[in-house]
C-alpha positions as a printed NumPy array, in Angstrom:
array([[ -1.591,  -0.73 ,  -6.242],
       [ -1.859,   1.803,  -8.685],
       [ -1.703,   5.336,  -9.614],
       [ -3.539,   7.465, -11.99 ],
       [ -7.129,   7.605, -10.374],
       [ -6.639,   4.137,  -9.558],
       [ -9.622,   2.2  , -11.277],
       [ -8.405,  -0.41 , -13.232],
       [ -9.81 ,  -0.468, -16.8  ],
       [ -9.073,  -2.046, -20.026],
       [ -7.464,   1.197, -20.983],
       [ -4.869,   0.957, -18.223],
       [ -2.927,  -1.343, -20.38 ],
       [ -0.584,  -3.077, -17.953],
       [  2.634,  -3.269, -19.662],
       [  3.853,  -6.423, -21.158],
       [  7.791,  -5.923, -21.603],
       [  9.662,  -9.396, -22.29 ],
       [ 12.609,  -9.701, -19.978],
       [ 14.922,  -8.702, -23.123],
       [ 13.029,  -5.596, -23.571],
       [ 13.152,  -4.565, -20.045],
       [ 17.077,  -5.207, -19.907],
       [ 17.326,  -2.862, -23.091],
       [ 15.543,  -0.311, -21.096],
       [ 17.825,  -0.645, -18.009],
       [ 20.811,   0.088, -20.479],
       [ 19.417,   2.617, -22.518],
       [ 17.835,   4.883, -19.843],
       [ 20.017,   4.019, -16.94 ],
       [ 23.14 ,   3.064, -18.641],
       [ 23.636,  -0.062, -16.674],
       [ 24.506,  -3.695, -18.178],
       [ 22.198,  -6.296, -16.829],
       [ 23.377,  -9.732, -15.538],
       [ 20.288, -11.302, -14.254],
       [ 16.412, -10.143, -14.964],
       [ 13.415, -11.674, -13.755],
       [  9.845, -10.486, -13.301],
       [  8.156,  -9.572,  -9.997],
       [  4.426,  -9.671,  -9.247],
       [  2.456,  -6.37 ,  -9.649],
       [ -1.216,  -4.986,  -9.537],
       [ -1.753,  -3.033, -12.885],
       [  1.984,  -2.084, -13.583],
       [  4.967,  -4.314, -14.184],
       [  8.189,  -4.722, -12.063],
       [ 11.529,  -6.324, -12.846],
       [ 14.102,  -7.701, -10.235],
       [ 17.247,  -6.36 , -12.026],
       [ 20.88 ,  -7.652, -11.298],
       [ 23.637,  -5.294, -12.709],
       [ 27.225,  -5.743, -13.545],
       [ 29.714,  -4.206, -11.642],
       [ 32.26 ,  -1.966, -13.327],
       [ 35.542,  -1.214, -11.901],
       [ 34.483,   2.392, -11.299],
       [ 31.286,   1.372,  -9.247],
       [ 32.432,  -1.519,  -6.678],
       [ 30.407,   0.329,  -3.777],
       [ 27.13 ,   0.923,  -5.928],
       [ 24.285,  -1.315,  -5.294],
       [ 24.012,  -4.329,  -7.824],
       [ 20.264,  -5.041,  -7.235],
       [ 17.53 ,  -2.821,  -8.52 ],
       [ 13.626,  -2.817,  -9.088],
       [ 12.467,  -1.5  , -12.519],
       [  9.251,  -0.368, -12.27 ],
       [  7.263,   0.195, -15.709],
       [  4.113,   2.111, -15.177],
       [  0.665,   1.608, -17.093],
       [ -0.388,   3.632, -19.644],
       [ -2.996,   5.351, -17.517],
       [ -0.537,   5.904, -14.734],
       [  2.25 ,   7.031, -17.394],
       [ -0.233,  10.053, -18.164],
       [  0.43 ,  11.441, -14.628],
       [  4.579,  11.733, -14.331],
       [  4.224,  14.719, -12.009],
       [  2.489,  12.248,  -9.423],
       [  5.05 ,   9.689,  -9.745],
       [  7.76 ,  11.824,  -9.591],
       [  6.811,  13.313,  -6.341],
       [  6.17 ,  10.121,  -5.042],
       [  9.981,   9.415,  -5.666],
       [ 10.947,  12.624,  -3.896],
       [  8.804,  11.194,  -0.832],
       [ 10.587,   8.007,  -1.218],
       [ 14.182,  10.089,  -1.147],
       [ 12.467,  12.584,   1.787],
       [ 11.672,   9.548,   3.915],
       [ 15.089,   7.554,   3.34 ],
       [ 16.818,  10.955,   4.29 ],
       [ 14.79 ,  10.744,   7.758],
       [ 16.053,   7.495,   8.496],
       [ 13.146,   5.059,   7.088],
       [ 14.199,   1.961,   5.248],
       [ 12.872,   3.25 ,   2.114],
       [ 14.541,   2.424,  -1.109],
       [ 17.205,   5.025,  -2.897],
       [ 15.852,   6.239,  -6.463],
       [ 18.326,   5.634,  -9.276],
       [ 18.917,   8.609, -11.387],
       [ 18.77 ,   8.271, -15.339],
       [ 21.595,   9.107, -17.854],
       [ 19.957,  12.497, -18.09 ],
       [ 20.032,  12.957, -14.375],
       [ 16.315,  12.587, -13.947],
       [ 13.959,   9.979, -11.609],
       [ 11.898,   9.08 , -14.139],
       [ 12.069,   8.572, -18.162],
       [  9.209,   8.477, -20.415],
       [  9.326,   5.858, -23.173],
       [  7.5  ,   5.958, -26.325],
       [  7.116,   2.181, -27.603],
       [  5.425,   1.273, -31.266],
       [  3.315,  -1.562, -30.223],
       [  2.033,  -2.099, -34.362],
       [ -1.1  ,  -0.561, -34.359],
       [ -0.442,   2.555, -31.92 ],
       [  2.532,   4.377, -30.209],
       [  1.897,   3.702, -26.406],
       [  4.112,   5.495, -23.796],
       [  5.504,   4.072, -20.422],
       [  6.825,   5.902, -17.177],
       [  9.964,   4.027, -16.258],
       [ 11.979,   4.369, -13.059],
       [ 14.541,   2.626, -11.157],
       [ 14.831,   1.747,  -7.358],
       [ 17.15 ,   0.106,  -5.45 ],
       [ 16.17 ,  -3.618,  -4.569],
       [ 15.634,  -3.938,  -0.578],
       [ 16.579,  -7.111,   1.452],
       [ 14.051,  -8.786,   3.62 ],
       [ 10.941, -10.997,   3.322],
       [  7.421,  -9.714,   3.41 ],
       [  5.389,  -9.883,   6.491],
       [  2.997, -12.094,   4.445],
       [  5.471, -14.874,   4.928],
       [  6.68 , -14.716,   8.443],
       [  5.063, -15.497,  11.963],
       [  5.196, -11.722,  13.458],
       [  4.774, -11.312,  17.551],
       [  2.385,  -8.826,  19.157],
       [  5.012,  -6.628,  19.901],
       [  6.158,  -6.484,  16.365],
       [  2.612,  -5.568,  15.353],
       [  2.684,  -2.947,  17.874],
       [  6.269,  -1.807,  16.154],
       [  4.396,  -1.662,  12.64 ],
       [  1.354,   0.363,  14.363],
       [  4.297,   2.761,  15.501],
       [  6.014,   2.909,  12.19 ],
       [  2.583,   3.669,  10.37 ],
       [  2.186,   6.572,  12.783],
       [  5.916,   7.959,  12.156],
       [  5.445,   7.773,   8.489],
       [  2.391,  10.068,   8.999],
       [  4.342,  12.363,  11.257],
       [  7.124,  12.535,   9.186],
       [  5.196,  13.393,   6.059],
       [  3.887,  16.41 ,   7.82 ],
       [  7.133,  17.926,   6.941],
       [  7.145,  17.158,   3.321],
       [  7.254,  20.312,   0.896],
       [  7.224,  20.075,  -2.85 ],
       [  5.334,  22.542,  -5.578],
       [  2.889,  19.97 ,  -6.781],
       [  2.013,  18.732,  -3.202],
       [ -1.513,  19.261,  -4.463],
       [ -1.773,  16.648,  -6.465],
       [ -1.999,  14.19 ,  -3.933],
       [ -5.704,  15.225,  -3.379],
       [ -6.869,  12.67 ,  -5.643],
       [-10.528,  12.983,  -5.464],
       [-11.545,  10.193,  -7.399],
       [ -9.025,   7.745,  -6.315],
       [-10.385,   4.513,  -5.82 ],
       [ -8.07 ,   3.368,  -2.982],
       [ -8.538,   6.674,  -0.681],
       [-10.621,   5.187,   2.162],
       [-12.658,   8.598,   1.616],
       [-13.94 ,   6.937,  -1.665],
       [-15.845,   4.136,  -0.393],
       [-19.036,   4.933,  -1.885],
       [-17.106,   4.543,  -5.546],
       [-17.378,   0.97 ,  -4.924],
       [-21.218,   0.837,  -5.913],
       [-19.647,   1.072,  -9.67 ],
       [-17.97 ,  -2.153,  -9.311],
       [-20.095,  -4.228,  -7.065],
       [-21.633,  -5.712,  -9.933],
       [-18.525,  -7.941, -10.034],
       [-19.662,  -9.904,  -7.013],
       [-22.343, -12.403,  -6.678],
       [-25.614, -12.284,  -5.243],
       [-24.604, -13.909,  -1.563],
       [-24.016, -12.794,   1.792],
       [-20.461, -11.084,   0.883],
       [-22.199,  -8.889,  -1.37 ],
       [-24.758,  -7.932,   1.097],
       [-22.161,  -7.121,   3.763],
       [-20.213,  -4.689,   1.491],
       [-23.674,  -3.003,   0.76 ],
       [-24.278,  -2.379,   4.531],
       [-20.324,  -1.374,   4.789],
       [-20.809,   1.441,   2.392],
       [-24.132,   2.635,   3.643],
       [-22.498,   2.299,   7.262],
       [-19.631,   4.559,   5.652],
       [-21.803,   7.195,   4.286],
       [-23.829,   7.419,   7.808],
       [-21.107,   6.964,  10.542],
       [-17.833,   8.255,   8.558],
       [-18.7  ,  10.913,   5.974],
       [-20.518,  12.834,   8.463],
       [-17.678,  12.906,  10.685],
       [-14.858,  13.52 ,   7.882],
       [-14.892,  17.208,   9.203],
       [-13.533,  16.08 ,  12.931],
       [-10.757,  13.886,  11.815],
       [ -7.108,  15.133,  11.363],
       [ -5.979,  15.338,   7.775],
       [ -2.466,  14.218,   6.876],
       [ -0.426,  12.628,   3.908],
       [ -1.08 ,   8.596,   4.126],
       [  1.109,   6.072,   2.548],
       [ -2.444,   4.426,   1.975],
       [ -0.862,   0.632,   1.165],
       [  1.01 ,  -0.72 ,   4.36 ],
       [ -0.18 ,  -4.209,   3.208],
       [  1.691,  -7.329,   4.228],
       [  3.61 ,  -7.558,   0.876],
       [  4.811,  -3.802,   1.034],
       [  6.33 ,  -4.268,   4.422],
       [  9.821,  -6.211,   4.573],
       [ 11.281,  -7.849,   7.714],
       [ 14.643,  -9.121,   8.285],
       [ 15.36 , -11.76 ,  10.925],
       [ 17.835, -11.658,  14.007],
       [ 18.053, -14.344,  16.375],
       [ 17.841, -14.032,  19.703],
       [ 17.957, -16.577,  22.192],
       [ 17.211, -19.161,  19.245],
       [ 13.966, -17.468,  18.352],
       [ 13.812, -15.064,  15.308],
       [ 13.108, -11.778,  16.003],
       [ 12.054,  -9.375,  13.149],
       [ 12.553,  -5.871,  12.102],
       [ 11.367,  -3.662,   9.498],
       [ 13.922,  -3.531,   6.78 ],
       [ 11.706,  -2.302,   3.742],
       [  8.849,   0.125,   3.307],
       [  7.623,  -0.569,  -0.549],
       [  5.058,   1.057,  -2.813],
       [  4.198,   4.491,  -2.563],
       [  1.625,   4.298,  -5.288],
       [ -1.269,   4.687,  -3.226],
       [ -0.259,   7.883,  -1.349],
       [ -3.02 ,  10.675,  -1.344],
       [ -4.127,  13.049,   1.518],
       [ -6.208,  11.405,   3.765],
       [ -6.512,  11.168,   8.105],
       [ -4.815,   9.739,  10.51 ],
       [ -7.385,   7.049,  11.341],
       [ -7.351,   5.925,   7.873],
       [ -3.685,   4.664,   8.173],
       [ -4.383,   3.079,  11.118],
       [ -7.326,   1.345,   9.558],
       [ -5.619,   0.472,   6.501],
       [ -2.739,  -0.904,   8.385],
       [ -4.936,  -3.107,  10.556],
       [ -6.981,  -4.768,   7.979],
       [ -3.931,  -5.653,   5.827],
       [ -2.099,  -7.174,   9.053],
       [ -5.156,  -9.105,   9.899],
       [ -4.732, -11.079,   6.234],
       [ -2.011, -13.62 ,   7.696],
       [ -2.914, -13.794,  11.313],
       [ -4.186, -16.871,  13.07 ],
       [ -5.699, -14.539,  15.649],
       [ -7.124, -11.683,  13.4  ],
       [ -9.314,  -9.691,  15.613],
       [ -6.503,  -9.186,  18.184],
       [ -4.237,  -7.576,  15.755],
       [ -6.213,  -4.126,  15.962],
       [ -5.613,  -3.766,  19.343],
       [ -1.58 ,  -4.156,  19.382],
       [ -1.456,  -2.116,  15.801],
       [ -3.467,   0.901,  17.639],
       [ -1.321,   0.785,  20.776],
       [  1.983,   1.295,  18.46 ],
       [ -0.039,   4.171,  16.372],
       [ -1.196,   6.057,  19.498],
       [  2.332,   5.7  ,  21.028],
       [  2.904,   8.419,  18.371],
       [ -0.213,  10.123,  17.512],
       [ -3.125,   9.349,  19.766],
       [ -6.523,   9.177,  18.193],
       [ -9.454,  11.271,  19.316],
       [-12.616,   9.778,  20.236],
       [-14.22 ,  10.737,  16.93 ],
       [-11.647,   9.086,  15.253],
       [-11.488,   5.967,  17.209],
       [-15.509,   5.526,  16.923],
       [-14.989,   5.231,  13.214],
       [-12.179,   2.67 ,  13.201],
       [-14.385,  -0.126,  13.174],
       [-16.285,   1.005,  10.117],
       [-12.986,   2.1  ,   8.258],
       [-11.499,  -1.588,   8.622],
       [-14.46 ,  -3.154,   7.034],
       [-14.454,  -0.661,   4.467],
       [-11.04 ,  -1.311,   3.431],
       [-11.585,  -4.901,   3.414],
       [-14.448,  -4.187,   1.061],
       [-12.49 ,  -2.036,  -1.227],
       [ -9.725,  -4.698,  -1.649],
       [-12.198,  -7.433,  -2.084],
       [-14.388,  -5.822,  -4.667],
       [-11.578,  -4.217,  -6.493],
       [ -9.918,  -7.73 ,  -6.747],
       [-12.831,  -9.232,  -7.862],
       [-13.408,  -6.601, -10.494],
       [ -9.778,  -6.349, -11.554],
       [-10.219, -10.498, -11.916],
       [-12.358,  -9.865, -14.641],
       [ -9.965,  -7.698, -16.569],
       [ -6.741,  -9.675, -15.66 ],
       [ -7.808, -13.115, -15.575],
       [ -3.956, -14.124, -15.744],
       [ -3.094, -12.19 , -13.149],
       [ -5.721, -13.664, -10.749],
       [ -3.5  , -15.534,  -8.301],
       [ -1.987, -12.136,  -7.208],
       [ -5.079,  -9.953,  -7.393],
       [ -6.498, -12.762,  -4.996],
       [ -3.997, -12.566,  -2.315],
       [ -6.43 , -10.486,  -0.125],
       [ -9.32 , -12.746,  -0.983],
       [ -8.06 , -15.997,   0.327],
       [ -8.596, -14.748,   4.006],
       [-10.067, -11.51 ,   3.67 ],
       [-13.907, -12.42 ,   3.294],
       [-13.581, -14.711,   6.236],
       [-12.279, -11.841,   8.029],
       [-15.104,  -9.241,   7.156],
       [-17.723, -11.717,   8.05 ],
       [-16.32 , -12.46 ,  11.548],
       [-16.019,  -8.529,  12.049],
       [-19.794,  -8.454,  11.098],
       [-20.578, -11.293,  12.816],
       [-19.116,  -9.993,  16.153],
       [-20.312,  -6.352,  15.83 ],
       [-18.763,  -3.433,  16.521],
       [-19.294,  -3.165,  20.02 ],
       [-17.381,  -6.758,  21.036],
       [-14.485,  -5.69 ,  18.441],
       [-13.825,  -2.294,  19.624],
       [-13.886,  -3.599,  23.124],
       [-10.891,  -6.092,  22.223],
       [ -9.049,  -3.468,  20.265],
       [ -9.361,  -0.775,  22.886],
       [ -8.731,  -2.827,  25.688],
       [ -5.663,  -4.56 ,  24.146],
       [ -4.354,  -0.932,  23.403],
       [ -4.987,   0.016,  26.885],
       [ -2.514,  -2.714,  28.248],
       [  0.344,  -1.212,  26.494],
       [ -0.245,   1.783,  28.762],
       [  1.344,   0.082,  32.15 ],
       [  4.325,  -1.618,  29.951],
       [  7.381,  -0.09 ,  30.904],
       [  8.959,  -0.895,  27.705],
       [  6.567,   1.455,  25.914]])
């Protein structure tokens, strides 16, 4: 979603490059001639889908890329964004379907561009990744088995990142990063974006539950690097036909901008929450994701006991920050409110059912996988 501290503000200055300006960037920074370019939806950065003209010497090179222009606030942390590029390259080398990172003409993974906006000089970090095939999970109906595979993927990501080394790895300790689940209490600064109604009451209760039931247990959770944003638009799938039915396989993992140090249980909770968004039976989702995750990294009893509050917490983060961001960027409301279309309804349902009833469904569903030969 965002880099820097993750707090949307007027000072973050979302880039507003035209397609002509973006094409010029691609040519000047990366040396490619653009044949077609179009904007892609984004949170507070600016992305373009770029098609390049092939040259006689580069017939095997990819012809489709994503140009990513960071907002001015994120552009002040080039080391963090460069490390994200190294993570993407590391995971690709390990076999994950992440993009390839395109080198600049100067053989770097990022470039800082200074632009005269008339009243001031603004600097934007620019980078380019290969465009991955597939459709976002949000656009397809996925099966229980595929939810299981997504849970497994989330665990494999975290486990593989245990082997990632970088001299500036400490930058992932993002203490005031709003999208780290550890920082749910920071929502109190933004809760004024919600009307005085039941939704706000629920979020206030979630924050209190988080303080009482999660913050007191953090020392018992196992720490790791989290992707932190495995949402239904950041996982791409390709369909393969089997007996007339579409079988979807993950073809792409996108957006490492919310990476930070967290805990295994955070990744499970975040993945459950986002996979609930488009589901016709959202409460069931958690059990399938949990089963897949635990086939790689079994959770401890104390981690499991926090899962319900953590899923509610991620809903609260997403919904509060969407409402707040809409006040800053009303023109981007349609994209910002994607989660809110069903998110409030799901959060209310979780609260109405209560932790015990929801956990029973999740844990029994996860347990049912233990006897399956295919696992």
